[in-house]
Amino acid sequence: EAQVTQNPRYLITVTGKKLTVTCSQNMNHEYMSWYRQDPGLGLRQIYYSMNVEVTDKGDVPEGYKVSRKEKRNFPLILESPSPNQTSLYFCASSLGPGRGSQHFGDGTRLSIL
Amino acid sequence: DAKTTQPPSMDCAEGRAANLPCNHSTISGNEYVYWYRQIHSQGPQYIIHGLKNNETNEMASLIITEDRKSSTLILPHATLRDTAVYYCIVRAANSGYALNFGKGTSLLVTP
């Protein structure tokens, strides 16, 4: 089954404790991206990747890092999480940035205390 | 990408057709109309997209006006599980990288 898998689905942690949210897709998609969703602000893109070893900033990249060492994986790293990064996060993938539909993961709800 | 305007909310009775409008009066010739939906706090789900012609798939139909300035997503027989926020997005095939979801239309399907 074609899917985008995120882990963990839920996480409560404290300020400053490094965390990584993993994202994996099994569709051999070149393009992957991370969004965060906040009430009243909708979905905003954090980072995206056109292919392996190619990443770029989206609209709200501050406080986040990503890597794309393999085509299928695109982890989101919070080196020093802060309460304003409490949000619902989605990973997405597609053949290309404008090619066809984007497939989204089920989301990761992060709470930073 | 062109801006879209959707009503904030709509109701539909179960079993009836749900017709969700979207205005995109500034759409360019190379821009497609995409529809996604998001069921409460789940990941957005692709529904359908089109350029000029009407499109139909197993989930929905997309009707695009001849001048392409507006479109309608039709769910032919709405069920309670179709209750979701529906997003109309206009973008060129190879432009930009982020999907601009906007605020969408919150569709409530009632028994």
Short mmCIF file of C-alpha atoms in Angstrom, two decimals, chain A residues 31 33 35 37 40 42-43 45 48 50 59 88 90 97-107 109, chain B residues 34 36 38 40-46 49 87 91-103:
data_model
loop_
_atom_site.label_atom_id
_atom_site.label_comp_id
_atom_site.label_asym_id
_atom_site.label_seq_id
_atom_site.Cartn_x
_atom_site.Cartn_y
_atom_site.Cartn_z
CA TYR A 31 9.76 15.40 -3.72
CA SER A 33 8.12 18.28 2.33
CA TYR A 35 4.21 21.28 6.96
CA GLN A 37 -0.64 23.26 11.02
CA GLY A 40 -6.12 30.06 12.36
CA GLY A 42 -3.58 26.79 8.24
CA LEU A 43 -0.85 24.61 6.79
CA GLN A 45 5.55 24.63 4.70
CA TYR A 48 11.12 20.67 1.23
CA MET A 50 13.57 17.97 -4.46
CA ASP A 59 7.88 29.52 4.63
CA LEU A 88 0.56 19.38 14.30
CA PHE A 90 2.59 16.65 8.37
CA PRO A 97 6.82 19.71 -6.71
CA GLY A 98 4.04 20.26 -9.17
CA ARG A 99 3.62 16.78 -10.54
CA GLY A 100 0.39 15.13 -9.58
CA SER A 101 -1.04 14.90 -6.14
CA GLN A 102 0.78 15.07 -2.84
CA HIS A 103 0.42 12.20 -0.39
CA PHE A 104 0.34 13.16 3.27
CA GLY A 105 1.20 11.26 6.40
CA ASP A 106 -1.23 10.94 9.30
CA GLY A 107 0.46 13.70 11.26
CA ARG A 109 1.22 16.11 17.27
CA TYR B 34 -6.73 20.95 -7.24
CA TYR B 36 -7.91 18.28 -1.22
CA GLN B 38 -8.80 17.14 5.56
CA HIS B 40 -10.35 16.34 11.48
CA SER B 41 -6.61 16.46 12.27
CA GLN B 42 -5.79 13.77 9.71
CA GLY B 43 -3.41 14.36 6.84
CA PRO B 44 -4.87 16.18 3.83
CA GLN B 45 -6.18 13.83 1.15
CA TYR B 46 -6.04 14.49 -2.57
CA HIS B 49 -7.66 18.06 -10.18
CA TYR B 87 -9.51 23.02 0.06
CA ARG B 91 -1.28 26.19 -9.04
CA ALA B 92 0.78 25.71 -12.16
CA ALA B 93 2.05 22.22 -12.90
CA ASN B 94 5.69 23.05 -12.28
CA SER B 95 5.53 26.14 -10.11
CA GLY B 96 6.35 26.64 -6.49
CA TYR B 97 6.71 23.95 -3.93
CA ALA B 98 4.20 24.58 -1.14
CA LEU B 99 0.50 23.92 -1.55
CA ASN B 100 -1.37 27.04 -0.43
CA PHE B 101 -4.29 25.51 1.44
CA GLY B 102 -6.05 28.67 2.51
CA LYS B 103 -8.98 28.33 4.91
#
